[in-house]
Coordinates of C-alpha atoms and ligand atoms in Angstrom, one line a residue:
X1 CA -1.6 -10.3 12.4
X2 CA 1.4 -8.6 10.4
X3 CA -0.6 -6.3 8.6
X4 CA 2.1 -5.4 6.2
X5 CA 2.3 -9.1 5.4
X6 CA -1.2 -9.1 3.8
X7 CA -0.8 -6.5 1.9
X8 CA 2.4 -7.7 0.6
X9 CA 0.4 -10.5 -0.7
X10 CA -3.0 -8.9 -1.6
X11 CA 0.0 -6.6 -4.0
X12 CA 1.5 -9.1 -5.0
X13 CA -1.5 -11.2 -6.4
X14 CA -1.7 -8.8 -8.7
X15 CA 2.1 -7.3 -9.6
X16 CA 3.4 -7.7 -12.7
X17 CA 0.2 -8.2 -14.7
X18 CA -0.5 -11.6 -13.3
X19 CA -3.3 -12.9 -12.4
X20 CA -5.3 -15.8 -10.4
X21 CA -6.3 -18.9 -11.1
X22 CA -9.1 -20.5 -9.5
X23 CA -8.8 -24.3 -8.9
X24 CA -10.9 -24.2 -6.3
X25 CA -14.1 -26.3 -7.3
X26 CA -16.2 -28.0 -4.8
X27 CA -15.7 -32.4 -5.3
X28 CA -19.5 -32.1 -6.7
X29 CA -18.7 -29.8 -9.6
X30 CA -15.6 -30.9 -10.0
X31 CA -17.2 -34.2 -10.8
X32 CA -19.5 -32.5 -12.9
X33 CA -17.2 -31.4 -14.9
X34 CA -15.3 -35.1 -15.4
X35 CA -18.6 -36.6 -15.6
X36 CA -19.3 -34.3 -18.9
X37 CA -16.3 -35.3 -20.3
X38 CA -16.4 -39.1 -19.3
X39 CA -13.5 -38.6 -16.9
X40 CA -13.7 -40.9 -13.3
X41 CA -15.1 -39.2 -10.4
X42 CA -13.0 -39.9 -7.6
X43 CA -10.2 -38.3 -5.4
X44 CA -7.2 -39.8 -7.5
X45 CA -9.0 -38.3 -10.9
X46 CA -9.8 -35.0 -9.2
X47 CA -5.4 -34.9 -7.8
X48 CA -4.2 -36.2 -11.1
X49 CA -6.1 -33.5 -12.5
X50 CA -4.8 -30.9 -10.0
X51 CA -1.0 -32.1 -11.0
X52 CA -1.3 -31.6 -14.6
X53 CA -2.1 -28.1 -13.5
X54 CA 0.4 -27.3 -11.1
X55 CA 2.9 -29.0 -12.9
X56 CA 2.3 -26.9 -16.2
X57 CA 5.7 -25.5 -17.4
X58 CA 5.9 -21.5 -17.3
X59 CA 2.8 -21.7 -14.9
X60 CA 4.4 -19.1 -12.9
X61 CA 4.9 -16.3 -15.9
X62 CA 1.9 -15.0 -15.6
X63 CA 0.1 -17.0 -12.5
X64 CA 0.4 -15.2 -9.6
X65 CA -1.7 -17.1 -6.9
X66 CA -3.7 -20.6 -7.0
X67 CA -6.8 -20.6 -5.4
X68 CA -7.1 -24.5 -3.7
X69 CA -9.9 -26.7 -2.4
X70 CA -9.7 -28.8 1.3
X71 CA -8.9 -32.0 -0.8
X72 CA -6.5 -30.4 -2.6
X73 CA -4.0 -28.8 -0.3
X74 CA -2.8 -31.3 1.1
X75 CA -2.4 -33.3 -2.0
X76 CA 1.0 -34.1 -3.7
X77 CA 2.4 -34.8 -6.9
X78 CA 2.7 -38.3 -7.2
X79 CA 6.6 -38.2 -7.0
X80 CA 5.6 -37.1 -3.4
X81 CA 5.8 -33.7 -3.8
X82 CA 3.1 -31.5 -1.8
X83 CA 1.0 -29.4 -4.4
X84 CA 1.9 -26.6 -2.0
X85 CA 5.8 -27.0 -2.1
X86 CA 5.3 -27.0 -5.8
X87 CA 3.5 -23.9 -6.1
X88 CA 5.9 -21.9 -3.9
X89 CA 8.6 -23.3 -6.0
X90 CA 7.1 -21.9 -9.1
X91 CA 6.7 -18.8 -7.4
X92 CA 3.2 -19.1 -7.1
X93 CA 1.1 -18.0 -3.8
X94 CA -1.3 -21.1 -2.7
X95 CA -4.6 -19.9 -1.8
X96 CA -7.8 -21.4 -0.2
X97 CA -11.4 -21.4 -0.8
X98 CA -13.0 -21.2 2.8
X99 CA -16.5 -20.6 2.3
X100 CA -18.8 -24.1 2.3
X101 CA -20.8 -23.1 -0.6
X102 CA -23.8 -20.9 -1.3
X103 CA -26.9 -22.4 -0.1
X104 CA -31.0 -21.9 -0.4
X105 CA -31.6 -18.9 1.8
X106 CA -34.4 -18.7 4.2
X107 CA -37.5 -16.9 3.7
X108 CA -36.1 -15.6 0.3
X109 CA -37.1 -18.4 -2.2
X110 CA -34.7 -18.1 -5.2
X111 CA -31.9 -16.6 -3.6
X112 CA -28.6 -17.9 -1.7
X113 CA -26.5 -17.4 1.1
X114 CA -23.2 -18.8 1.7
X115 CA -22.2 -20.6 4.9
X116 CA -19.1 -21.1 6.4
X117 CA -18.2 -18.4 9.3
X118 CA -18.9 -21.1 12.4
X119 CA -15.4 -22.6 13.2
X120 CA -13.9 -20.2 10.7
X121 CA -11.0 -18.7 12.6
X122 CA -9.9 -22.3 13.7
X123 CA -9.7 -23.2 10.2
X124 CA -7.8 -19.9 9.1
X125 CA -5.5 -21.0 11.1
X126 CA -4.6 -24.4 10.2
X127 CA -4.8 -23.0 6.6
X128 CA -2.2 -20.5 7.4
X129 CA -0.3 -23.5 8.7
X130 CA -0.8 -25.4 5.5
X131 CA 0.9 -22.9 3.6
X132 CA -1.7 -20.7 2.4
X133 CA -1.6 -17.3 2.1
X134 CA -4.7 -15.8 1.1
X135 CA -8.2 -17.3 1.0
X136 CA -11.5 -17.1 -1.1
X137 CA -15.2 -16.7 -0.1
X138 CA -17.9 -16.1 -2.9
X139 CA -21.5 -14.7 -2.4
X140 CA -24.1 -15.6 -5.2
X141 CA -26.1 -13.1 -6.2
X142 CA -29.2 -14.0 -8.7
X143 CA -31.2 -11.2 -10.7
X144 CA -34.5 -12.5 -11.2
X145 CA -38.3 -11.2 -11.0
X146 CA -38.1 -9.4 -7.8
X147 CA -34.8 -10.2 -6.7
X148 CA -31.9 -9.5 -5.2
X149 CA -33.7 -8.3 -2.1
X150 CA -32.0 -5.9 0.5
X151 CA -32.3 -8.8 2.8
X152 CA -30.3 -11.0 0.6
X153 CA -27.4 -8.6 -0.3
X154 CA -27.1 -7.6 3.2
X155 CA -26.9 -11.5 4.3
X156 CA -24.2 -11.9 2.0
X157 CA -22.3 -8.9 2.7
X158 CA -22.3 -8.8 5.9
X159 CA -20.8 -12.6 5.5
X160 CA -18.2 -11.7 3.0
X161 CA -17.0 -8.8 5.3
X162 CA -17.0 -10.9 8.8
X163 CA -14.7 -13.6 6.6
X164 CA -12.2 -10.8 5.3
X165 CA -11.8 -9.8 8.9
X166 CA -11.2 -13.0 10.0
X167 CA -8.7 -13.7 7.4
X168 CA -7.0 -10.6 8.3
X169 CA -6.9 -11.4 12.3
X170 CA -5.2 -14.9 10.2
X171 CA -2.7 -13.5 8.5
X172 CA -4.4 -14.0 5.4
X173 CA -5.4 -11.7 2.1
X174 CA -9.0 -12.2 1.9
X175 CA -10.6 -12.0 -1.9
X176 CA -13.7 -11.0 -1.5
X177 CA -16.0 -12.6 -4.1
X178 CA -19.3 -11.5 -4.8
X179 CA -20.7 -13.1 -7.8
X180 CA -23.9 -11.4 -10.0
X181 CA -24.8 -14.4 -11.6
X182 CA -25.1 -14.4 -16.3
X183 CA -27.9 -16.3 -16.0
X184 CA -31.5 -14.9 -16.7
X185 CA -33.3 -12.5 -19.4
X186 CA -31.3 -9.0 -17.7
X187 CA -30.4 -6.6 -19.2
X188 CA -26.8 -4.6 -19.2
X189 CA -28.5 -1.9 -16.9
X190 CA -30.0 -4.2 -14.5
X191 CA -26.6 -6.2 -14.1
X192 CA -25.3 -2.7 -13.7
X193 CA -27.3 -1.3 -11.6
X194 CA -27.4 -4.4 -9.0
X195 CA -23.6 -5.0 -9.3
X196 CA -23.2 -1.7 -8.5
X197 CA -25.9 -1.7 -5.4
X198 CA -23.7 -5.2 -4.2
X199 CA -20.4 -3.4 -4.0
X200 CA -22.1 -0.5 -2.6
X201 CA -23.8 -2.9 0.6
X202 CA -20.0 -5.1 0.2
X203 CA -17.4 -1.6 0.7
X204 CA -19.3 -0.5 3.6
X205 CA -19.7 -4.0 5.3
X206 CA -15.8 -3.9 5.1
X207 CA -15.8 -0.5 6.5
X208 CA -18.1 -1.7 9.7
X209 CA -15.8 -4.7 10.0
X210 CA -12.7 -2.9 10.2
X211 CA -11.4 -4.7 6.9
X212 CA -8.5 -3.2 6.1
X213 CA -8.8 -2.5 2.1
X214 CA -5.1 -2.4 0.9
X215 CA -5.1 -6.0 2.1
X216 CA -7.6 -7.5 0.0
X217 CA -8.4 -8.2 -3.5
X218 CA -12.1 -7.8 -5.1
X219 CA -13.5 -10.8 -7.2
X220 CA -16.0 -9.7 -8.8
X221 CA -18.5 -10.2 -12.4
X222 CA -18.0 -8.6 -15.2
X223 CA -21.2 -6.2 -15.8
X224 CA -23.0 -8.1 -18.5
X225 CA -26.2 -8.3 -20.0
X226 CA -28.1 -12.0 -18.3
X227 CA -27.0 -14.8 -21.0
X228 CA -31.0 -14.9 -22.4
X229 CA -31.4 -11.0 -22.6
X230 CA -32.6 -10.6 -26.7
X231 CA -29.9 -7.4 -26.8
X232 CA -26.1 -8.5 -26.3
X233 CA -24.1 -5.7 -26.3
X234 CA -20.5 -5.3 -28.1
X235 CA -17.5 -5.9 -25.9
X236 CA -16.3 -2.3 -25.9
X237 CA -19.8 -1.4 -24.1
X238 CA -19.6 -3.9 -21.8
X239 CA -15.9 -2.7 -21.2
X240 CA -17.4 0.5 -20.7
X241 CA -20.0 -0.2 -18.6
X242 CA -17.7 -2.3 -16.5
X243 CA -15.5 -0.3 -15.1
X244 CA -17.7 2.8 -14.9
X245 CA -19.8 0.5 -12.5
X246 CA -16.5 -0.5 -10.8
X247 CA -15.7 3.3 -10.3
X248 CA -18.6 4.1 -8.9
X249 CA -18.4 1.6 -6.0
X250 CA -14.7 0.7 -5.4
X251 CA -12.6 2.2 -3.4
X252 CA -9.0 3.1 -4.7
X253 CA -7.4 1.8 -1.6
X254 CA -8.3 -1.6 -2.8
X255 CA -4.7 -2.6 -4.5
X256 CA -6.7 -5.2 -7.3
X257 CA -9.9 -6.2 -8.9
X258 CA -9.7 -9.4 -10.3
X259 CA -12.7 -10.6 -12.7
X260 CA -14.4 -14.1 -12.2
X261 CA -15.6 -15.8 -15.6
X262 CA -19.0 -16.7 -14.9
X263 CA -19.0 -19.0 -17.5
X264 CA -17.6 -17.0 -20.7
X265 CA -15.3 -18.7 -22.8
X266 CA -11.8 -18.3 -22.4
X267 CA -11.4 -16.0 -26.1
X268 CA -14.7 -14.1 -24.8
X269 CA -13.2 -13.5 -21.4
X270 CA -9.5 -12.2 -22.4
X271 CA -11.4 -10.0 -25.0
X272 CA -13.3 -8.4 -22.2
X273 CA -10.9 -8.3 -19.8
X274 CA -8.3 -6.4 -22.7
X275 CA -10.8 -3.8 -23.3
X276 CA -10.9 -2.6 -20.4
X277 CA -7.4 -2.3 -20.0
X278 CA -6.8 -0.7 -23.3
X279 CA -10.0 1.5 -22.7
X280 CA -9.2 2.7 -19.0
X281 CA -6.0 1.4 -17.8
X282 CA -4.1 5.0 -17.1
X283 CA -7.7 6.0 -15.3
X284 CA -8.4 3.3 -12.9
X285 CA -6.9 3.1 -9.7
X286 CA -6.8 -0.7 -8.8
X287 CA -4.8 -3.0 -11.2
X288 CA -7.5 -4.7 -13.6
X289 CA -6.6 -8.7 -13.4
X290 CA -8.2 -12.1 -13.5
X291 CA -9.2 -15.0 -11.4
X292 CA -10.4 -17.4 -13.9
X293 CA -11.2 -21.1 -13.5
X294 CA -13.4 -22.0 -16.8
X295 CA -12.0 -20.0 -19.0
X296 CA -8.9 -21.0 -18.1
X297 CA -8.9 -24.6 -17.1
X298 CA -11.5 -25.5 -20.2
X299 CA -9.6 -26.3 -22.9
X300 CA -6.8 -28.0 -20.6
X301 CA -9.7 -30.4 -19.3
X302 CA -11.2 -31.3 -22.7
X303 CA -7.5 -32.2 -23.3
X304 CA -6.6 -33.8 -20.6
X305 CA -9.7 -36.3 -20.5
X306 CA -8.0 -38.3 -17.7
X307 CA -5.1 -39.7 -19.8
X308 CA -1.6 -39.1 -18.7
X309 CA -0.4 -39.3 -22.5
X310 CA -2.6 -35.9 -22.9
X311 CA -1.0 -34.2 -20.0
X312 CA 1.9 -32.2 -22.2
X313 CA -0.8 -31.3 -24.6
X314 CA -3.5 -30.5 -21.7
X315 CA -0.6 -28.3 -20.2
X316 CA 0.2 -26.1 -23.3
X317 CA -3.4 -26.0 -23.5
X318 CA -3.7 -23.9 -20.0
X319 CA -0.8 -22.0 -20.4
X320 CA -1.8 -20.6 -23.6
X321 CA -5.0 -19.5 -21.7
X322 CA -2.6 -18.0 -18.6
X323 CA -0.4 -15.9 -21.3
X324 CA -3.5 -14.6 -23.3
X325 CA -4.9 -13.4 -20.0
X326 CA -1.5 -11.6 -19.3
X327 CA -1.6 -9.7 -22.7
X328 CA -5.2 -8.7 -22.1
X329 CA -3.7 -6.9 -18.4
X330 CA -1.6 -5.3 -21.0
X331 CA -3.6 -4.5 -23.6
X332 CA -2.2 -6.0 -25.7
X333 CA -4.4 -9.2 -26.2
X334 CA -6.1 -10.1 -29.7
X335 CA -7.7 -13.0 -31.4
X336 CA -4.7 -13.2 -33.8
X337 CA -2.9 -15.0 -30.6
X338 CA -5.7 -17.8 -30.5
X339 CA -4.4 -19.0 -33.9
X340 CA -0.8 -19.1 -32.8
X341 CA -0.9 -21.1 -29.4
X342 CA 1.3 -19.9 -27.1
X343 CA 3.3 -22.7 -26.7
X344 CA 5.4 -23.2 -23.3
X345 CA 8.4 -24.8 -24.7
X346 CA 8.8 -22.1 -27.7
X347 CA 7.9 -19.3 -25.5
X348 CA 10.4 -20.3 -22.1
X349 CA 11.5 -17.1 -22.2
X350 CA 8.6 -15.1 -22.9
X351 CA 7.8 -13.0 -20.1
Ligands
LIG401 C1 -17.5 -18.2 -9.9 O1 -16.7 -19.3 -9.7 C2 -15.4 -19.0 -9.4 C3 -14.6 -18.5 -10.6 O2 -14.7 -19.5 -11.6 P1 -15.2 -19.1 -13.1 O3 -14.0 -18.2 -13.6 O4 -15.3 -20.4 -13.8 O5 -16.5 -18.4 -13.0 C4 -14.7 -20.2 -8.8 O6 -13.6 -19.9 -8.0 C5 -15.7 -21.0 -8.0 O7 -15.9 -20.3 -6.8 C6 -15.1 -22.4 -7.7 O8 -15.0 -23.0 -8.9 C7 -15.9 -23.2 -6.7 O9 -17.1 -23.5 -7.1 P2 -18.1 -24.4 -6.2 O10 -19.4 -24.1 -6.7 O11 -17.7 -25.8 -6.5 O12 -17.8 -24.1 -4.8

């Protein structure tokens, strides 16, 4: 392991007010999502869709890192390029989700743990060989009567933290992805209060597993009240609430936190994320990013629809989403933009 490597990377994921996005989805809700849309579910669908991605013009402006799936790394463009090649061209870091999904835990009806660390280093390291240069695991947390127990954020930690070491010992940047889930009736406080309990049991797991924090980047929810809680709260309290959370339970060694949507829209999500910045930016001392997939890739997919005549269209789509995500790093992010779409062949040189 080159340490210095992996924190090179874990920096640069989040340098220049970039951010990550997350194209990672399993082939079941990938196909969930074409299905919705009337899109074929099959592999040549699911790589024609990945191409109109990586092929977007400007990607790399304010893209930093692209988190893949197995089917999709070693996929290529169907001029023969490798997905990967492409990405490094556009300057792009190509990424991995390694965890094998979140599954029904024992003994704890209602929760989930995630599986994936049999076999793990052996796969690191074909990865690694692949091209990738950091990797993804995510840990699903639900707030519900009675739960999360102890037992099931300690599972999960413990997980997340033996896969960040691994990745390390790999030469990879590890982003560390525990996900309090929107769902349910709870309230701001609650999702507070376990979000900041998870990072708590998550930073110390990485201590125990001699994770070495500058190397890694945190994926984690925003704080927000459950999506069927009666009282929604304005975006500057949620900012607010946020990132005090996030101070209480971070460590300032970590060099980025980079926010999952969970399922917000893409206008919601940038609104959020810009608050923050332009609330406590000079005060915090990780770099405040993104790691979207929905609120992102939505609008792109509804777009695209699995015609190649939408694919310019589908592509202006996303990058609009990529450079409204890079103004809200800065602060400088506002509904105004949603009326003038950033448009990648007016904007070429728009940094
Ligand atoms: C929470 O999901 C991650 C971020 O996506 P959103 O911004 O849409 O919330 C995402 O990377 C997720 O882990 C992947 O889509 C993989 O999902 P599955 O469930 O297919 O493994």
């Amino acid at each position: 392991m080159n340490t210095q490597d992996i924190i090179d990377t874990a920096k640069a994921l989040v340098a220049d007010d970039k951010g990550l996005l997350a194209m990672d989805e399993s082939n079941p809700t990938c196909n969930k999502r074409f299905a919705a849309l009337g899109i074929p579910q099959n592999e040549e669908a699911r790589r024609a869709y990945r191409e109109m991605i990586v092929d977007t013009p400007g990607l790399g402006e304010s893209i930093s890192g692209v988190i893949l799936f197995d089917e999709t790394i070693l996929q290529q463009k169907k001029d023969g390029t490798p997905f990967v090649k492409a990405l490094n061209d556009a300057g792009i870091i190509p990424g991995i989700k390694v965890d094998l999904g979140a599954k029904e835990m024992a003994g704890h009806p209602g929760e989930k743990i995630t599986e994936g660390l049999d076999g793990l280093r052996d796969r690191l390291t074909e990865y690694f060989k692949m091209g990738a240069r950091f990797a993804k695991w995510r840990a699903v947390i639900v707030i519900g009567e009675g739960i999360p127990s102890r037992g099931c954020i300690d599972a999960n930690a413990h997980a997340l933290a033996r896969y960040a070491s691994l990745c390390q010992e790999a030469g990879l940047a590890p982003i560390v992805e525990p996900e309090v889930l929107m769902d349910g009736v709870h309230t701001l406080e609650q999702c507070c209060e376990v979000t900041e309990n998870v990072l708590r049991t998550v930073f110390n797991q990485l201590y125990l597993q001699r994770v070495i924090l500058e190397g890694i980047i945190l994926k984690p929810n925003m704080v927000l009240p459950g999506l069927s809680c009666p009282e929604q709260e304005s975006v500057d309290e949620i900012a607010d609430a946020t990132v005090n959370c996030l101070m209480q339970a971070v460590p300032a060694a970590v060099p980025g936190i980079a926010f999952l949507s969970g399922g917000q829209s893409g206008e919601l999500a940038s609104t959020r994320l810009n608050a923050m910045n332009v609330r406590f930016k000079s005060r915090m001392p990780w770099a405040l990013a993104f790691s979207f997939a929905r609120a992102i890739q939505q609008p792109a997919l509804e777009i695209w629809q699995g015609k190649e005549i939408n694919v310019p269209k589908a592509q202006q789509a996303l990058y609009h989403r990529t450079k409204c995500n890079q103004a809200a790093r800065r602060g400088e992010y506002n509904t105004g933009l949603e009326k003038h779409i950033y448009d990648n062949t007016v904007y070429k040189h728009h940094k």
